[in-house]
C-alpha cells in the first residue's frame, strides 16, 4: 500500500501489537481509502499507469516538495526533489548522470543540491558530471569518497532545502557512514540502501550492533513516514520474508499485492514505514517468535545477534 501523508486522520501506532493482524490491515486500508479521496500522493501515485519499469517516471507531492521518481541503471531508483517557490532542486544520490539530466530537462528544473547517502558508485557515480557551478553536495562525513562534497554531514545535523528542513540520521551498517535524510514536516525519508521494502542492505562494512541500532532509529520514526529506498528489490525480499515468517497474514497479503504490481511493471517503492514495521523481517527480529525460530536464534542471543542471523539468512537465501 502506498500511503503518504494524510490530513485530519488519527493513525494508531501500528508497531504496537494490534488486537489482531486483521484489525491492523483494516486500519491501513481505511486510511489509504481516505487518502484516495483527498487528492493525496497515495491517489496520485497509484492511479498512474507506468507501463514497463524502464519507461515510467512519476511525480508526487510531499507537503511543499515535489518528488520525481524514475529508473536508473538496472534496478536503482533516481529521485529529484523540487521546491516550486524557491526553484531549488536536489538529487537524492546520483546513480546515472544521464538519467538525471533527462529528468531535469523534462521537468524544467535546475539542479542546486546533491544529497548523497553513501559512497557506493551506484549512488555517487553521477556527482562529478552533475556538479556544476553553484551546486552544493551534501554527504556523510565519514563514509569514504563522496565526489565533489562541499557540505559533510553527521547524525542529527539539519539542512534547509527550499521551505523544508531535513534531519540527518546515522544509518551506518551497509557502509560505515551511511546516512538518511528525513523530512519531518513532509513525513518523508530517503534511506538509500539502509532499509528496503521488506528488506535491508547487505552489511558490507558495518557491524551487526551498528546496523541493528541504525534500523531501530528508522523504526522509531512515525508510522506514516513514506520511505524512499534506492532499489527495486522487493520481490526477492518478499520471498525471503515469507520463508522466515510465513504465518504473518499481513505479510502474505502484502506479498500478493507486490506480485500484482510487478506483473504490471509498477514500482513497489515508496513504502510506508508502518507497514514495514508489520512485515519487514529486518525490523521484527526482536518481536517475532516465528522469525527467531526460523533463523535459528536461541534464548541467549541478543537482538543484534538475531538481526545478524536474519541478515545471514538472506545472504545465503536461494529461494
XYZ file of N, CA, C and O in Angstrom, residues 154-265:
448
model
N 26.747 14.785 9.614
C 26.774 13.728 10.620
C 25.392 13.606 11.257
O 24.498 14.441 11.031
N 25.226 12.563 12.055
C 23.951 12.291 12.700
C 23.422 13.524 13.439
O 24.175 14.237 14.116
N 22.133 13.788 13.268
C 21.398 14.885 13.920
C 21.655 16.257 13.304
O 21.041 17.238 13.733
N 22.546 16.351 12.301
C 22.664 17.612 11.577
C 21.350 17.915 10.856
O 20.561 17.001 10.553
N 21.127 19.158 10.565
C 19.959 19.550 9.781
C 20.409 20.353 8.577
O 21.462 20.996 8.596
N 19.627 20.293 7.532
C 19.894 21.122 6.359
C 18.586 21.686 5.852
O 17.544 21.033 5.907
N 18.648 22.919 5.384
C 17.469 23.573 4.836
C 17.449 23.392 3.332
O 18.471 23.539 2.653
N 16.278 23.078 2.825
C 16.095 22.953 1.382
C 14.767 23.593 1.033
O 13.704 23.115 1.457
N 14.821 24.678 0.261
C 13.599 25.401 -0.032
C 12.936 25.815 1.268
O 13.569 26.343 2.175
N 11.657 25.504 1.395
C 10.940 25.802 2.623
C 10.906 24.642 3.590
O 10.156 24.681 4.575
N 11.701 23.609 3.323
C 11.690 22.404 4.156
C 13.004 22.263 4.907
O 14.010 22.891 4.575
N 12.974 21.422 5.918
C 14.180 21.117 6.667
C 14.315 19.618 6.811
O 13.337 18.930 7.127
N 15.511 19.115 6.564
C 15.784 17.682 6.681
C 16.685 17.433 7.870
O 17.592 18.218 8.156
N 16.431 16.326 8.551
C 17.303 15.884 9.636
C 18.114 14.693 9.152
O 17.584 13.791 8.496
N 19.392 14.707 9.452
C 20.279 13.617 9.066
C 20.226 12.531 10.131
O 20.312 12.817 11.330
N 20.081 11.285 9.688
C 20.048 10.139 10.598
C 21.202 9.217 10.239
O 21.371 8.837 9.074
N 21.991 8.868 11.225
C 23.063 7.883 11.038
C 22.432 6.512 10.865
O 21.766 5.999 11.761
N 22.635 5.912 9.695
C 22.108 4.574 9.429
C 23.239 3.658 8.967
O 23.078 2.820 8.084
N 24.409 3.821 9.565
C 25.560 3.011 9.192
C 25.323 1.528 9.396
O 24.592 1.101 10.290
N 25.978 0.734 8.554
C 25.840 -0.720 8.598
C 26.079 -1.303 7.222
O 26.917 -2.176 7.038
N 25.323 -0.828 6.260
C 25.585 -1.189 4.855
C 26.970 -0.666 4.478
O 27.798 -1.382 3.920
N 27.217 0.605 4.762
C 28.560 1.186 4.787
C 28.725 1.846 6.151
O 27.740 2.088 6.863
N 29.957 2.172 6.498
C 30.216 2.648 7.858
C 29.514 3.961 8.177
O 29.009 4.159 9.281
N 29.491 4.875 7.198
C 28.972 6.207 7.484
C 27.668 6.551 6.798
O 27.312 7.735 6.708
N 26.944 5.559 6.313
C 25.689 5.759 5.592
C 24.752 6.674 6.389
O 24.614 6.543 7.595
N 24.113 7.609 5.689
C 23.137 8.492 6.324
C 21.818 8.443 5.566
O 21.753 8.031 4.401
N 20.747 8.853 6.255
C 19.435 9.026 5.642
C 19.002 10.466 5.827
O 19.456 11.153 6.752
N 18.128 10.929 4.943
C 17.596 12.290 5.005
C 16.107 12.207 5.337
O 15.312 11.681 4.553
N 15.742 12.733 6.505
C 14.366 12.664 6.987
C 13.764 14.056 7.016
O 14.306 14.971 7.640
N 12.643 14.228 6.316
C 11.909 15.485 6.276
C 10.669 15.336 7.165
O 9.644 14.807 6.715
N 10.741 15.790 8.420
C 9.633 15.530 9.353
C 8.303 16.134 8.916
O 7.264 15.473 9.000
N 8.324 17.391 8.459
C 7.064 18.037 8.091
C 6.418 17.350 6.895
O 5.192 17.272 6.798
N 7.243 16.829 6.006
C 6.732 16.147 4.811
C 6.514 14.652 5.056
O 6.069 13.942 4.158
N 6.882 14.180 6.232
C 6.729 12.765 6.605
C 7.361 11.855 5.561
O 6.764 10.876 5.101
N 8.580 12.194 5.202
C 9.275 11.521 4.111
C 10.725 11.266 4.504
O 11.369 12.128 5.097
N 11.232 10.072 4.169
C 12.632 9.747 4.437
C 13.251 9.097 3.211
O 12.662 8.184 2.612
N 14.434 9.569 2.848
C 15.230 8.968 1.786
C 16.344 8.169 2.469
O 17.224 8.743 3.107
N 16.302 6.847 2.317
C 17.113 5.978 3.173
C 18.208 5.230 2.433
O 18.901 4.403 3.032
N 18.379 5.494 1.144
C 19.452 4.845 0.403
C 19.342 3.338 0.444
O 18.293 2.763 0.131
N 20.443 2.681 0.850
C 20.478 1.218 0.916
C 20.417 0.695 2.345
O 20.777 -0.452 2.609
N 19.984 1.525 3.284
C 19.891 1.052 4.668
C 18.657 0.182 4.871
O 18.748 -0.938 5.389
N 17.509 0.670 4.473
C 16.241 -0.043 4.600
C 15.602 -0.154 3.232
O 15.518 0.836 2.503
N 15.173 -1.363 2.888
C 14.450 -1.587 1.640
C 13.008 -1.974 1.947
O 12.672 -2.323 3.081
N 12.188 -1.952 0.923
C 10.855 -2.510 1.047
C 10.993 -4.011 1.328
O 11.546 -4.757 0.510
N 10.599 -4.426 2.515
C 10.714 -5.813 3.002
C 12.160 -6.289 3.153
O 12.405 -7.486 3.220
N 13.115 -5.389 3.229
C 14.499 -5.829 3.349
C 15.388 -4.761 3.950
O 14.929 -3.723 4.446
N 16.688 -5.006 3.903
C 17.689 -4.009 4.268
C 18.932 -4.290 3.439
O 19.035 -5.329 2.781
N 19.879 -3.369 3.453
C 21.086 -3.529 2.661
C 21.998 -4.619 3.206
O 21.935 -4.979 4.392
N 22.860 -5.134 2.350
C 23.890 -6.050 2.820
C 24.841 -5.317 3.763
O 25.074 -4.122 3.617
N 25.395 -6.049 4.689
C 26.293 -5.459 5.674
C 27.723 -5.555 5.151
O 28.500 -6.420 5.538
N 28.101 -4.616 4.277
C 29.420 -4.657 3.650
C 30.528 -4.179 4.574
O 31.633 -4.705 4.546
N 30.266 -3.149 5.356
C 31.335 -2.525 6.133
C 31.059 -2.470 7.633
O 31.992 -2.457 8.430
N 29.819 -2.385 8.008
C 29.480 -2.177 9.403
C 29.434 -3.472 10.203
O 29.787 -4.552 9.728
N 28.977 -3.343 11.439
C 28.811 -4.477 12.336
C 27.326 -4.689 12.606
O 26.506 -3.791 12.384
N 26.983 -5.869 13.101
C 25.582 -6.156 13.402
C 25.012 -5.211 14.458
O 23.900 -4.685 14.282
N 25.732 -4.946 15.571
C 25.173 -3.984 16.531
C 24.956 -2.599 15.925
O 23.953 -1.935 16.213
N 25.902 -2.168 15.086
C 25.753 -0.869 14.439
C 24.531 -0.844 13.529
O 23.711 0.086 13.585
N 24.404 -1.852 12.676
C 23.310 -1.879 11.707
C 21.965 -2.009 12.416
O 20.986 -1.344 12.063
N 21.907 -2.851 13.437
C 20.647 -3.011 14.166
C 20.244 -1.693 14.837
O 19.071 -1.303 14.798
N 21.204 -0.987 15.412
C 20.901 0.313 16.010
C 20.387 1.296 14.958
O 19.475 2.086 15.222
N 20.972 1.242 13.768
C 20.529 2.114 12.674
C 19.086 1.827 12.286
O 18.272 2.743 12.112
N 18.767 0.546 12.147
C 17.404 0.180 11.759
C 16.401 0.557 12.845
O 15.270 0.954 12.534
N 16.806 0.463 14.094
C 15.907 0.886 15.163
C 15.657 2.391 15.107
O 14.547 2.849 15.409
N 16.675 3.164 14.731
C 16.454 4.603 14.593
C 15.415 4.898 13.513
O 14.584 5.791 13.669
N 15.477 4.145 12.416
C 14.459 4.328 11.379
C 13.103 3.815 11.865
O 12.067 4.438 11.607
N 13.107 2.703 12.568
C 11.852 2.130 13.056
C 11.144 3.064 14.031
O 9.920 3.022 14.177
N 11.906 3.905 14.699
C 11.322 4.835 15.666
C 10.628 6.032 15.018
O 9.942 6.790 15.718
N 10.774 6.199 13.715
C 10.076 7.292 13.034
C 8.576 7.001 13.009
O 8.148 5.849 13.177
N 7.750 8.019 12.789
C 6.297 7.797 12.782
C 5.865 6.779 11.731
O 6.469 6.659 10.666
N 4.787 6.066 12.048
C 4.291 5.003 11.171
C 3.954 5.493 9.768
O 4.085 4.747 8.791
N 3.489 6.740 9.666
C 3.041 7.220 8.352
C 4.147 7.889 7.552
O 3.882 8.626 6.602
N 5.395 7.622 7.935
C 6.526 8.121 7.155
C 6.638 7.361 5.839
O 6.611 6.133 5.811
N 6.771 8.091 4.741
C 6.970 7.471 3.435
C 8.456 7.189 3.254
O 9.290 8.083 3.412
N 8.782 5.939 2.924
C 10.168 5.501 2.813
C 10.549 5.350 1.344
O 9.997 4.511 0.625
N 11.496 6.172 0.920
C 12.042 6.073 -0.429
C 13.395 5.373 -0.349
O 14.376 5.949 0.118
N 13.447 4.132 -0.776
C 14.717 3.413 -0.821
C 15.276 3.459 -2.240
O 14.634 3.972 -3.152
N 16.457 2.897 -2.428
C 17.201 3.147 -3.664
C 17.076 2.060 -4.720
O 17.559 2.255 -5.835
N 16.450 0.923 -4.394
C 16.441 -0.193 -5.347
C 15.082 -0.880 -5.377
O 14.364 -0.909 -4.380
N 14.780 -1.480 -6.513
C 13.596 -2.322 -6.674
C 13.994 -3.778 -6.399
O 14.260 -4.551 -7.317
N 14.069 -4.114 -5.118
C 14.440 -5.455 -4.677
C 13.276 -6.192 -4.024
O 13.457 -7.253 -3.429
N 12.082 -5.638 -4.104
C 11.010 -6.089 -3.221
C 10.577 -7.526 -3.470
O 10.296 -8.263 -2.515
N 10.522 -7.964 -4.712
C 10.090 -9.342 -4.965
C 11.040 -10.346 -4.331
O 10.610 -11.327 -3.710
N 12.332 -10.135 -4.485
C 13.314 -11.016 -3.865
C 13.208 -10.956 -2.347
O 13.241 -11.989 -1.657
N 13.077 -9.750 -1.809
C 12.934 -9.601 -0.368
C 11.679 -10.302 0.143
O 11.678 -10.881 1.241
N 10.611 -10.233 -0.650
C 9.347 -10.858 -0.240
C 9.487 -12.367 -0.127
O 8.929 -12.988 0.795
N 10.210 -12.964 -1.047
C 10.393 -14.420 -0.979
C 11.124 -14.818 0.298
O 10.774 -15.802 0.957
N 12.139 -14.058 0.658
C 12.857 -14.374 1.889
C 11.975 -14.109 3.111
O 11.942 -14.915 4.053
N 11.270 -12.998 3.110
C 10.394 -12.678 4.240
C 9.384 -13.797 4.479
O 9.128 -14.189 5.632
N 8.833 -14.349 3.402
C 7.870 -15.436 3.540
C 8.524 -16.704 4.088
O 7.869 -17.513 4.758
N 9.803 -16.876 3.839
C 10.473 -18.086 4.327
C 10.724 -18.037 5.830
O 10.856 -19.079 6.472
N 10.786 -16.825 6.401
C 11.072 -16.722 7.828
C 9.838 -16.348 8.658
O 9.852 -16.519 9.878
N 8.788 -15.845 8.009
C 7.572 -15.524 8.762
C 6.317 -15.837 7.939
O 5.482 -14.961 7.689
N 6.156 -17.081 7.526
C 5.011 -17.429 6.679
C 3.669 -17.306 7.385
O 2.625 -17.228 6.730
N 3.681 -17.267 8.718
C 2.438 -17.157 9.458
C 1.943 -15.736 9.635
O 0.890 -15.520 10.252
N 2.652 -14.767 9.108
C 2.255 -13.363 9.215
C 1.255 -13.054 8.108
O 1.611 -12.887 6.941
N -0.018 -12.961 8.468
C -1.048 -12.806 7.438
C -0.962 -11.459 6.731
O -1.332 -11.338 5.560
N -0.469 -10.433 7.424
C -0.272 -9.152 6.750
C 0.805 -9.263 5.687
O 0.701 -8.675 4.609
N 1.849 -10.013 5.984
C 2.913 -10.237 5.006
C 2.378 -10.991 3.804
O 2.672 -10.634 2.653
N 1.601 -12.031 4.037
C 1.029 -12.807 2.926
C 0.216 -11.901 2.016
O 0.344 -11.954 0.781
N -0.607 -11.045 2.617
C -1.433 -10.120 1.836
C -0.555 -9.157 1.048
O -0.796 -8.905 -0.145
N 0.468 -8.639 1.700
C 1.333 -7.667 1.044
C 2.087 -8.305 -0.113
O 2.267 -7.684 -1.177
N 2.552 -9.527 0.061
C 3.301 -10.203 -0.998
C 2.434 -10.386 -2.240
O 2.907 -10.218 -3.375
N 1.167 -10.711 -2.042
C 0.275 -10.848 -3.195
C 0.118 -9.522 -3.930
O 0.092 -9.480 -5.162
N 0.038 -8.425 -3.183
C -0.064 -7.104 -3.816
C 1.216 -6.769 -4.578
O 1.171 -6.184 -5.667
N 2.354 -7.142 -4.014
C 3.640 -6.893 -4.677
C 3.715 -7.655 -5.997
O 4.133 -7.103 -7.025
N 3.297 -8.902 -5.986
C 3.319 -9.707 -7.214
C 2.444 -9.067 -8.289
O 2.825 -9.024 -9.465
N 1.298 -8.577 -7.881
C 0.390 -7.947 -8.843
C 1.011 -6.688 -9.434
O 0.980 -6.468 -10.659
N 1.595 -5.861 -8.574
C 2.230 -4.642 -9.065
C 3.357 -4.946 -10.035
O 3.471 -4.339 -11.108
N 4.213 -5.876 -9.670
C 5.362 -6.169 -10.527
C 4.923 -6.806 -11.841
O 5.564 -6.597 -12.878
N 3.850 -7.576 -11.823
C 3.356 -8.168 -13.071
C 2.865 -7.103 -14.034
O 2.832 -7.320 -15.245
N 2.493 -5.937 -13.496
C 2.048 -4.814 -14.336
C 3.180 -3.835 -14.615
O 2.961 -2.789 -15.232
N 4.390 -4.147 -14.126
C 5.523 -3.260 -14.342
C 5.520 -2.045 -13.449
O 6.218 -1.063 -13.720
